[in-house]
Amino acid sequence: MAGALLFALPLDLALANDTMAQLGTQGLTFVRSDRIEMRSEDLFVSPDEIRITYQFHNNGPDDEDVLVAFPMPDIEGSMDFMTSVPTDDPQNLFGFTTTFEGKPVSATFHPYAFAAGIERTQVLLDHKIPLAPHLAATHDAVQALDEPTKRTLRGLGLVMPTEYEEDGKTRIDDIPIWLLRSTYSWHATFPAGKTVTVEHRYKPSLGATAGVTFLNETEDGPARLAATRQKYCLGDDIVTRLKASGVKDGAWTSYPYVENWISYIWSTGANWAGTVGHFTLTVDKGDPKNLVSFCGENVRKIGPTLFRMEAENWSPPWDRELEILLLVPQRP
C-alpha cells in the first residue's frame, strides 16, 4: 500500500534514560492484483490519530475477492522497555479500526511470539501467558510460574532472569524478552468496474525525549544536527528560533522544547495496479505553539496547525519515508 504507518525510530536510544521510543505500524496491504488501482489516498497524521482513506477501483470484468491485511509493528520485550504503546489492550494495542464502504470490518487477529527466531506462541499459550511481552499482566503471569517452567522458558530464550536485592535476599525476576509479531486480516470483495472506499485509523506510538537532542554541545553535536536536517528537512528558521530560546547553564545550553517523532513508511507499497491517482498528505502539529518539520513537495499551510501536500499520479519515494519532527514547548 501507499503507506505503512511507522512511528519513527528514536534519534539515539542511548541518549537519555527518559527517551521513549516509538513503534512502526504498516498500512493496509493485500495480495497483489494488477486489476485493482488506487484512485486516491488521503493520509492524515497527527500526534493523536492516524487516519487513511483510500479509494480503490477494480478495472477487471469480475469481482475480486482479496485477502487484506494490516500488519502491526513488532514489539520486543526487554529489561528496560521504553517504547510507547498507545493502549494496554492485548488484542488491539494501537486502537486500530477499519471500514469498507463505510461499514465496520471485523478482522481476525493473528499474534505470534518468537524467540531466537523460532515461533513459540503455543508454549506461552499452554502456560496461559499473554503474548504481549511489555504488559504488566504478562510479567505477573511469568513470575507466577513454578521454577522448572521458568527454567524451560529461559532455555528457549523467552525470558531473561535478572537478580535484585530485597529485604537482604537475592531474588530473581524473569523478564519477557520475546518478539510479538501480529497481523489483522479480513477478506474484501472489490466489485467489477466499481470504486470502493476503505478507511482505517489508529493511535500513533509517539516517540519522545526530554529536551532538544540535536543541538547538544557534545563532540557529535554537529553530526547529529546534520542528520536531523537531512531526515526531517529541518530549516534554518526553526534552528534559529530554538537557539534564541536557549538557556545557558555553565557549559550546557538547554532549550524549552521536547522532541516527538512520527514516521510513515510508504516504501512498502506497490501491491496495486499503477500509481496513486491523487495523493493528499495532511500533517496536524497538534497545537499552534508546536514546531513541525518534515520533507515534502509543495507543502502549504492551510490552518493554524495544518500543513498539506498534494500530488497526482504519485508513487512512494524509494529513498525515504515520511519522517515528522514535532517540537513541543515544555510545560513550566
mmCIF file of C-alpha atoms in Angstrom:
data_model
loop_
_atom_site.group_PDB
_atom_site.id
_atom_site.type_symbol
_atom_site.label_atom_id
_atom_site.label_comp_id
_atom_site.label_asym_id
_atom_site.label_seq_id
_atom_site.Cartn_x
_atom_site.Cartn_y
_atom_site.Cartn_z
ATOM 1 C CA MET A 1 0.000 0.000 0.000
ATOM 2 C CA ALA A 2 0.952 3.504 -0.463
ATOM 3 C CA GLY A 3 1.676 3.825 3.101
ATOM 4 C CA ALA A 4 2.684 1.978 6.095
ATOM 5 C CA LEU A 5 2.494 3.837 9.283
ATOM 6 C CA LEU A 6 5.529 3.635 11.439
ATOM 7 C CA PHE A 7 6.419 5.845 14.325
ATOM 8 C CA ALA A 8 9.926 6.925 13.838
ATOM 9 C CA LEU A 9 12.984 5.332 15.240
ATOM 10 C CA PRO A 10 14.457 7.366 18.072
ATOM 11 C CA LEU A 11 17.464 9.538 17.328
ATOM 12 C CA ASP A 12 19.520 7.590 19.839
ATOM 13 C CA LEU A 13 18.103 5.264 22.442
ATOM 14 C CA ALA A 14 21.288 5.563 24.465
ATOM 15 C CA LEU A 15 20.988 9.335 24.612
ATOM 16 C CA ALA A 16 18.975 9.523 27.808
ATOM 17 C CA ASN A 17 17.051 7.308 30.178
ATOM 18 C CA ASP A 18 13.905 9.354 29.583
ATOM 19 C CA THR A 19 13.853 8.753 25.854
ATOM 20 C CA MET A 20 10.640 7.000 24.799
ATOM 21 C CA ALA A 21 10.990 5.019 21.596
ATOM 22 C CA GLN A 22 8.196 4.557 19.123
ATOM 23 C CA LEU A 23 6.968 1.633 17.081
ATOM 24 C CA GLY A 24 6.066 1.298 13.458
ATOM 25 C CA THR A 25 2.831 0.090 12.029
ATOM 26 C CA GLN A 26 2.405 -0.839 8.416
ATOM 27 C CA GLY A 27 -0.544 0.173 6.328
ATOM 28 C CA LEU A 28 -3.263 -1.825 4.718
ATOM 29 C CA THR A 29 -1.898 -4.412 2.289
ATOM 30 C CA PHE A 30 -3.432 -7.090 0.140
ATOM 31 C CA VAL A 31 -2.472 -9.920 -2.161
ATOM 32 C CA ARG A 32 -1.210 -8.237 -5.305
ATOM 33 C CA SER A 33 -3.759 -7.603 -8.040
ATOM 34 C CA ASP A 34 -2.993 -5.875 -11.339
ATOM 35 C CA ARG A 35 -6.683 -5.129 -11.768
ATOM 36 C CA ILE A 36 -7.127 -3.012 -8.655
ATOM 37 C CA GLU A 37 -5.830 0.540 -8.845
ATOM 38 C CA MET A 38 -5.667 3.112 -6.087
ATOM 39 C CA ARG A 39 -7.570 6.154 -7.305
ATOM 40 C CA SER A 40 -6.719 8.211 -4.242
ATOM 41 C CA GLU A 41 -5.049 8.107 -0.851
ATOM 42 C CA ASP A 42 -5.778 10.711 1.805
ATOM 43 C CA LEU A 43 -3.338 10.444 4.701
ATOM 44 C CA PHE A 44 -3.841 12.435 7.900
ATOM 45 C CA VAL A 45 -1.116 12.341 10.560
ATOM 46 C CA SER A 46 -1.345 13.966 13.979
ATOM 47 C CA PRO A 47 0.014 13.254 17.462
ATOM 48 C CA ASP A 48 -3.392 11.832 18.419
ATOM 49 C CA GLU A 49 -4.601 9.934 15.360
ATOM 50 C CA ILE A 50 -3.541 8.423 12.064
ATOM 51 C CA ARG A 51 -6.334 8.313 9.513
ATOM 52 C CA ILE A 52 -6.018 6.981 5.976
ATOM 53 C CA THR A 53 -8.797 6.966 3.389
ATOM 54 C CA TYR A 54 -8.305 5.076 0.139
ATOM 55 C CA GLN A 55 -10.377 4.780 -2.988
ATOM 56 C CA PHE A 56 -9.735 1.587 -4.941
ATOM 57 C CA HIS A 57 -11.127 0.842 -8.394
ATOM 58 C CA ASN A 58 -11.449 -2.640 -9.871
ATOM 59 C CA ASN A 59 -10.680 -2.362 -13.581
ATOM 60 C CA GLY A 60 -11.384 -6.037 -14.255
ATOM 61 C CA PRO A 61 -14.520 -7.716 -15.639
ATOM 62 C CA ASP A 62 -15.020 -9.780 -12.485
ATOM 63 C CA ASP A 63 -15.332 -9.103 -8.781
ATOM 64 C CA GLU A 64 -12.047 -9.508 -6.916
ATOM 65 C CA ASP A 65 -12.142 -11.318 -3.562
ATOM 66 C CA VAL A 66 -8.951 -10.179 -1.877
ATOM 67 C CA LEU A 67 -7.227 -11.031 1.396
ATOM 68 C CA VAL A 68 -6.497 -7.719 3.102
ATOM 69 C CA ALA A 69 -4.052 -7.437 5.994
ATOM 70 C CA PHE A 70 -2.907 -4.829 8.468
ATOM 71 C CA PRO A 71 0.498 -5.802 9.904
ATOM 72 C CA MET A 72 1.125 -4.458 13.382
ATOM 73 C CA PRO A 73 4.566 -3.328 14.500
ATOM 74 C CA ASP A 74 6.847 -5.862 16.112
ATOM 75 C CA ILE A 75 7.041 -5.461 19.884
ATOM 76 C CA GLU A 76 10.088 -6.924 21.585
ATOM 77 C CA GLY A 77 10.338 -7.277 25.324
ATOM 78 C CA SER A 78 13.452 -6.099 27.129
ATOM 79 C CA MET A 79 14.781 -5.425 30.604
ATOM 80 C CA ASP A 80 14.494 -1.658 30.127
ATOM 81 C CA PHE A 81 11.390 -1.466 27.933
ATOM 82 C CA MET A 82 10.975 2.205 26.964
ATOM 83 C CA THR A 83 8.690 2.104 23.962
ATOM 84 C CA SER A 84 5.455 3.995 23.508
ATOM 85 C CA VAL A 85 2.465 1.684 23.018
ATOM 86 C CA PRO A 86 -0.839 3.603 22.790
ATOM 87 C CA THR A 87 -3.144 1.159 24.620
ATOM 88 C CA ASP A 88 -2.985 -1.804 27.011
ATOM 89 C CA ASP A 89 -5.475 -3.887 25.031
ATOM 90 C CA PRO A 90 -3.509 -7.028 24.056
ATOM 91 C CA GLN A 91 -5.888 -7.623 21.122
ATOM 92 C CA ASN A 92 -5.623 -4.081 19.765
ATOM 93 C CA LEU A 93 -2.580 -2.224 21.053
ATOM 94 C CA PHE A 94 -2.988 0.654 18.602
ATOM 95 C CA GLY A 95 -6.755 1.105 18.772
ATOM 96 C CA PHE A 96 -6.996 0.068 15.123
ATOM 97 C CA THR A 97 -10.347 0.244 13.309
ATOM 98 C CA THR A 98 -11.213 -0.038 9.639
ATOM 99 C CA THR A 99 -14.270 0.410 7.445
ATOM 100 C CA PHE A 100 -15.112 -0.836 3.958
ATOM 101 C CA GLU A 101 -17.671 1.306 2.142
ATOM 102 C CA GLY A 102 -18.494 2.932 5.470
ATOM 103 C CA LYS A 103 -19.213 -0.335 7.269
ATOM 104 C CA PRO A 104 -17.012 -1.588 10.137
ATOM 105 C CA VAL A 105 -14.824 -4.545 9.261
ATOM 106 C CA SER A 106 -14.500 -7.480 11.640
ATOM 107 C CA ALA A 107 -10.874 -8.522 11.350
ATOM 108 C CA THR A 108 -9.130 -11.653 12.581
ATOM 109 C CA PHE A 109 -6.175 -11.091 14.901
ATOM 110 C CA HIS A 110 -3.090 -13.258 14.314
ATOM 111 C CA PRO A 111 -0.465 -12.892 17.104
ATOM 112 C CA TYR A 112 2.771 -14.879 17.123
ATOM 113 C CA ALA A 113 5.624 -14.987 19.640
ATOM 114 C CA PHE A 114 9.217 -15.536 18.521
ATOM 115 C CA ALA A 115 12.403 -16.175 20.484
ATOM 116 C CA ALA A 116 15.790 -16.691 18.848
ATOM 117 C CA GLY A 117 13.985 -16.609 15.518
ATOM 118 C CA ILE A 118 11.753 -19.585 16.398
ATOM 119 C CA GLU A 119 7.979 -19.321 16.758
ATOM 120 C CA ARG A 120 6.989 -20.190 20.351
ATOM 121 C CA THR A 121 3.380 -18.995 20.542
ATOM 122 C CA GLN A 122 1.906 -22.264 21.771
ATOM 123 C CA VAL A 123 4.466 -22.568 24.566
ATOM 124 C CA LEU A 124 3.209 -19.318 26.066
ATOM 125 C CA LEU A 125 -0.455 -20.118 25.493
ATOM 126 C CA ASP A 126 -0.020 -23.511 27.172
ATOM 127 C CA HIS A 127 1.059 -21.667 30.324
ATOM 128 C CA LYS A 128 -1.683 -19.019 29.988
ATOM 129 C CA ILE A 129 0.854 -16.248 29.439
ATOM 130 C CA PRO A 130 -0.359 -13.184 27.481
ATOM 131 C CA LEU A 131 1.555 -12.748 24.221
ATOM 132 C CA ALA A 132 2.266 -9.010 24.561
ATOM 133 C CA PRO A 133 5.681 -9.036 26.299
ATOM 134 C CA HIS A 134 5.536 -5.485 27.654
ATOM 135 C CA LEU A 135 2.289 -5.692 29.621
ATOM 136 C CA ALA A 136 2.277 -5.898 33.414
ATOM 137 C CA ALA A 137 -0.127 -8.845 33.211
ATOM 138 C CA THR A 138 2.439 -10.743 31.154
ATOM 139 C CA HIS A 139 5.200 -10.068 33.667
ATOM 140 C CA ASP A 140 2.957 -11.177 36.532
ATOM 141 C CA ALA A 141 1.992 -14.389 34.724
ATOM 142 C CA VAL A 142 5.653 -15.269 34.192
ATOM 143 C CA GLN A 143 6.551 -14.587 37.828
ATOM 144 C CA ALA A 144 3.714 -16.859 38.986
ATOM 145 C CA LEU A 145 5.177 -19.891 37.188
ATOM 146 C CA ASP A 146 6.978 -22.634 39.064
ATOM 147 C CA GLU A 147 10.759 -22.758 38.865
ATOM 148 C CA PRO A 148 11.030 -25.713 36.416
ATOM 149 C CA THR A 149 8.759 -23.907 33.943
ATOM 150 C CA LYS A 150 10.767 -20.711 34.299
ATOM 151 C CA ARG A 151 13.935 -22.650 33.545
ATOM 152 C CA THR A 152 12.286 -24.029 30.408
ATOM 153 C CA LEU A 153 11.333 -20.528 29.242
ATOM 154 C CA ARG A 154 14.860 -19.288 29.942
ATOM 155 C CA GLY A 155 16.299 -22.122 27.903
ATOM 156 C CA LEU A 156 14.046 -21.216 24.965
ATOM 157 C CA GLY A 157 15.143 -17.578 25.131
ATOM 158 C CA LEU A 158 11.655 -16.373 26.035
ATOM 159 C CA VAL A 159 12.623 -14.755 29.336
ATOM 160 C CA MET A 160 15.794 -13.354 30.840
ATOM 161 C CA PRO A 161 16.491 -13.715 34.569
ATOM 162 C CA THR A 162 17.752 -10.675 36.419
ATOM 163 C CA GLU A 163 18.858 -10.619 40.047
ATOM 164 C CA TYR A 164 17.981 -7.951 42.583
ATOM 165 C CA GLU A 165 18.225 -7.494 46.345
ATOM 166 C CA GLU A 166 15.118 -7.280 48.520
ATOM 167 C CA ASP A 167 14.977 -7.497 52.304
ATOM 168 C CA GLY A 168 18.576 -8.658 52.353
ATOM 169 C CA LYS A 169 17.847 -11.547 49.991
ATOM 170 C CA THR A 170 18.818 -12.106 46.375
ATOM 171 C CA ARG A 171 15.758 -12.595 44.220
ATOM 172 C CA ILE A 172 15.290 -13.383 40.535
ATOM 173 C CA ASP A 173 12.912 -11.542 38.255
ATOM 174 C CA ASP A 174 12.254 -13.157 34.851
ATOM 175 C CA ILE A 175 11.750 -10.525 32.149
ATOM 176 C CA PRO A 176 9.751 -11.404 28.998
ATOM 177 C CA ILE A 177 12.053 -10.771 26.020
ATOM 178 C CA TRP A 178 10.253 -12.479 23.143
ATOM 179 C CA LEU A 179 9.186 -10.729 19.950
ATOM 180 C CA LEU A 180 5.465 -10.286 19.309
ATOM 181 C CA ARG A 181 4.584 -10.214 15.612
ATOM 182 C CA SER A 182 0.921 -9.796 14.754
ATOM 183 C CA THR A 183 -1.428 -9.013 11.885
ATOM 184 C CA TYR A 184 -5.111 -8.317 11.375
ATOM 185 C CA SER A 185 -6.685 -9.841 8.284
ATOM 186 C CA TRP A 186 -10.035 -9.918 6.536
ATOM 187 C CA HIS A 187 -11.473 -10.656 3.101
ATOM 188 C CA ALA A 188 -12.876 -7.863 0.956
ATOM 189 C CA THR A 189 -14.730 -8.011 -2.342
ATOM 190 C CA PHE A 190 -13.864 -5.313 -4.870
ATOM 191 C CA PRO A 191 -16.786 -5.251 -7.339
ATOM 192 C CA ALA A 192 -16.011 -5.211 -11.059
ATOM 193 C CA GLY A 193 -15.911 -1.728 -12.556
ATOM 194 C CA LYS A 194 -16.637 -0.038 -9.222
ATOM 195 C CA THR A 195 -14.765 2.265 -6.858
ATOM 196 C CA VAL A 196 -14.839 1.471 -3.149
ATOM 197 C CA THR A 197 -13.675 3.450 -0.133
ATOM 198 C CA VAL A 198 -11.526 1.895 2.574
ATOM 199 C CA GLU A 199 -10.619 3.820 5.719
ATOM 200 C CA HIS A 200 -8.565 2.888 8.716
ATOM 201 C CA ARG A 201 -7.472 4.812 11.747
ATOM 202 C CA TYR A 202 -5.407 4.136 14.827
ATOM 203 C CA LYS A 203 -3.470 5.836 17.589
ATOM 204 C CA PRO A 204 0.167 6.683 16.948
ATOM 205 C CA SER A 205 3.047 5.429 19.003
ATOM 206 C CA LEU A 206 4.664 8.762 19.706
ATOM 207 C CA GLY A 207 8.380 8.743 20.386
ATOM 208 C CA ALA A 208 9.709 11.443 22.674
ATOM 209 C CA THR A 209 12.668 12.638 24.648
ATOM 210 C CA ALA A 210 13.199 15.413 27.159
ATOM 211 C CA GLY A 211 14.909 18.434 25.671
ATOM 212 C CA VAL A 212 16.336 19.006 22.197
ATOM 213 C CA THR A 213 18.855 16.326 21.272
ATOM 214 C CA PHE A 214 20.226 17.690 18.001
ATOM 215 C CA LEU A 215 21.638 20.929 19.447
ATOM 216 C CA ASN A 216 23.645 19.374 22.265
ATOM 217 C CA GLU A 217 27.160 20.682 22.843
ATOM 218 C CA THR A 218 28.951 17.370 22.599
ATOM 219 C CA GLU A 219 31.527 16.085 20.164
ATOM 220 C CA ASP A 220 28.863 14.515 17.971
ATOM 221 C CA GLY A 221 26.593 17.592 18.126
ATOM 222 C CA PRO A 222 27.294 18.883 14.578
ATOM 223 C CA ALA A 223 26.809 15.419 13.085
ATOM 224 C CA ARG A 224 23.535 14.987 14.978
ATOM 225 C CA LEU A 225 22.260 18.343 13.717
ATOM 226 C CA ALA A 226 23.246 17.463 10.144
ATOM 227 C CA ALA A 227 21.448 14.129 10.399
ATOM 228 C CA THR A 228 18.328 15.836 11.773
ATOM 229 C CA ARG A 229 18.379 18.392 8.962
ATOM 230 C CA GLN A 230 18.527 15.611 6.388
ATOM 231 C CA LYS A 231 15.961 13.324 7.995
ATOM 232 C CA TYR A 232 13.322 15.989 8.637
ATOM 233 C CA CYS A 233 14.323 18.714 6.133
ATOM 234 C CA LEU A 234 14.863 20.910 9.180
ATOM 235 C CA GLY A 235 15.222 24.549 8.137
ATOM 236 C CA ASP A 236 17.331 27.388 9.486
ATOM 237 C CA ASP A 237 14.216 29.188 10.725
ATOM 238 C CA ILE A 238 13.457 26.528 13.337
ATOM 239 C CA VAL A 239 17.121 26.119 14.320
ATOM 240 C CA THR A 240 17.446 29.890 14.780
ATOM 241 C CA ARG A 241 14.270 30.025 16.841
ATOM 242 C CA LEU A 242 15.454 27.188 19.060
ATOM 243 C CA LYS A 243 18.859 28.735 19.629
ATOM 244 C CA ALA A 244 17.244 32.052 20.558
ATOM 245 C CA SER A 245 15.231 30.249 23.245
ATOM 246 C CA GLY A 246 18.271 28.516 24.754
ATOM 247 C CA VAL A 247 19.194 28.998 28.408
ATOM 248 C CA LYS A 248 22.877 28.677 29.365
ATOM 249 C CA ASP A 249 23.803 26.701 32.442
ATOM 250 C CA GLY A 250 27.572 26.665 32.635
ATOM 251 C CA ALA A 251 28.908 24.819 29.605
ATOM 252 C CA TRP A 252 25.483 23.409 28.732
ATOM 253 C CA THR A 253 22.547 25.041 26.944
ATOM 254 C CA SER A 254 19.002 23.827 27.495
ATOM 255 C CA TYR A 255 16.092 24.512 25.173
ATOM 256 C CA PRO A 256 12.477 24.759 26.397
ATOM 257 C CA TYR A 257 11.149 22.127 23.978
ATOM 258 C CA VAL A 258 10.795 18.354 23.866
ATOM 259 C CA GLU A 259 11.052 16.257 20.722
ATOM 260 C CA ASN A 260 8.331 13.976 19.385
ATOM 261 C CA TRP A 261 8.781 11.760 16.328
ATOM 262 C CA ILE A 262 6.360 10.152 13.913
ATOM 263 C CA SER A 263 7.188 8.191 10.768
ATOM 264 C CA TYR A 264 5.065 6.903 7.946
ATOM 265 C CA ILE A 265 6.604 4.077 5.940
ATOM 266 C CA TRP A 266 5.367 4.331 2.395
ATOM 267 C CA SER A 267 8.166 2.447 0.626
ATOM 268 C CA THR A 268 6.408 -0.888 1.263
ATOM 269 C CA GLY A 269 3.759 -0.112 -1.346
ATOM 270 C CA ALA A 270 3.041 -1.159 -4.920
ATOM 271 C CA ASN A 271 0.670 -4.063 -4.424
ATOM 272 C CA TRP A 272 -1.965 -2.445 -6.635
ATOM 273 C CA ALA A 273 -2.039 -1.526 -10.328
ATOM 274 C CA GLY A 274 -0.096 1.640 -11.216
ATOM 275 C CA THR A 275 0.498 4.797 -9.213
ATOM 276 C CA VAL A 276 -1.795 6.573 -6.745
ATOM 277 C CA GLY A 277 -4.107 8.733 -8.839
ATOM 278 C CA HIS A 278 -4.370 11.545 -6.286
ATOM 279 C CA PHE A 279 -2.352 11.638 -3.075
ATOM 280 C CA THR A 280 -3.028 14.003 -0.179
ATOM 281 C CA LEU A 281 -0.934 14.307 2.964
ATOM 282 C CA THR A 282 -2.178 16.435 5.840
ATOM 283 C CA VAL A 283 0.017 16.894 8.907
ATOM 284 C CA ASP A 284 -1.520 18.349 12.057
ATOM 285 C CA LYS A 285 1.101 19.554 14.529
ATOM 286 C CA GLY A 286 -1.466 19.493 17.324
ATOM 287 C CA ASP A 287 -1.005 22.916 18.894
ATOM 288 C CA PRO A 288 -0.233 26.273 17.251
ATOM 289 C CA LYS A 289 2.742 26.664 19.616
ATOM 290 C CA ASN A 290 4.345 23.430 18.428
ATOM 291 C CA LEU A 291 7.033 23.477 15.754
ATOM 292 C CA VAL A 292 6.963 20.895 12.975
ATOM 293 C CA SER A 293 9.343 19.825 10.240
ATOM 294 C CA PHE A 294 9.086 17.128 7.562
ATOM 295 C CA CYS A 295 10.104 16.587 3.953
ATOM 296 C CA GLY A 296 7.531 17.058 1.222
ATOM 297 C CA GLU A 297 6.981 18.701 -2.139
ATOM 298 C CA ASN A 298 4.924 21.887 -2.459
ATOM 299 C CA VAL A 299 3.769 21.763 1.157
ATOM 300 C CA ARG A 300 1.463 24.611 2.095
ATOM 301 C CA LYS A 301 -0.002 25.758 5.390
ATOM 302 C CA ILE A 302 -3.804 25.502 5.374
ATOM 303 C CA GLY A 303 -4.596 26.286 9.003
ATOM 304 C CA PRO A 304 -3.045 27.252 12.346
ATOM 305 C CA THR A 305 -1.805 23.674 12.841
ATOM 306 C CA LEU A 306 -2.341 22.057 9.424
ATOM 307 C CA PHE A 307 0.097 21.514 6.557
ATOM 308 C CA ARG A 308 -0.818 19.850 3.270
ATOM 309 C CA MET A 309 0.897 18.264 0.304
ATOM 310 C CA GLU A 310 -0.929 17.021 -2.808
ATOM 311 C CA ALA A 311 0.341 15.120 -5.836
ATOM 312 C CA GLU A 312 -1.077 13.462 -8.950
ATOM 313 C CA ASN A 313 -0.039 10.026 -10.229
ATOM 314 C CA TRP A 314 2.074 9.676 -7.132
ATOM 315 C CA SER A 315 4.434 6.889 -6.182
ATOM 316 C CA PRO A 316 6.016 6.427 -2.736
ATOM 317 C CA PRO A 317 9.617 7.697 -2.604
ATOM 318 C CA TRP A 318 12.076 4.844 -2.861
ATOM 319 C CA ASP A 319 14.771 6.507 -0.754
ATOM 320 C CA ARG A 320 12.954 7.972 2.256
ATOM 321 C CA GLU A 321 9.940 7.522 4.481
ATOM 322 C CA LEU A 322 7.773 10.299 5.842
ATOM 323 C CA GLU A 323 9.608 11.432 8.971
ATOM 324 C CA ILE A 324 7.909 14.074 11.122
ATOM 325 C CA LEU A 325 9.649 16.021 13.872
ATOM 326 C CA LEU A 326 7.470 17.809 16.420
ATOM 327 C CA LEU A 327 8.979 20.241 18.895
ATOM 328 C CA VAL A 328 6.612 20.788 21.799
ATOM 329 C CA PRO A 329 7.137 23.624 24.328
ATOM 330 C CA GLN A 330 7.960 22.325 27.777
ATOM 331 C CA ARG A 331 5.413 22.978 30.456
ATOM 332 C CA PRO A 332 6.505 25.450 33.150
#
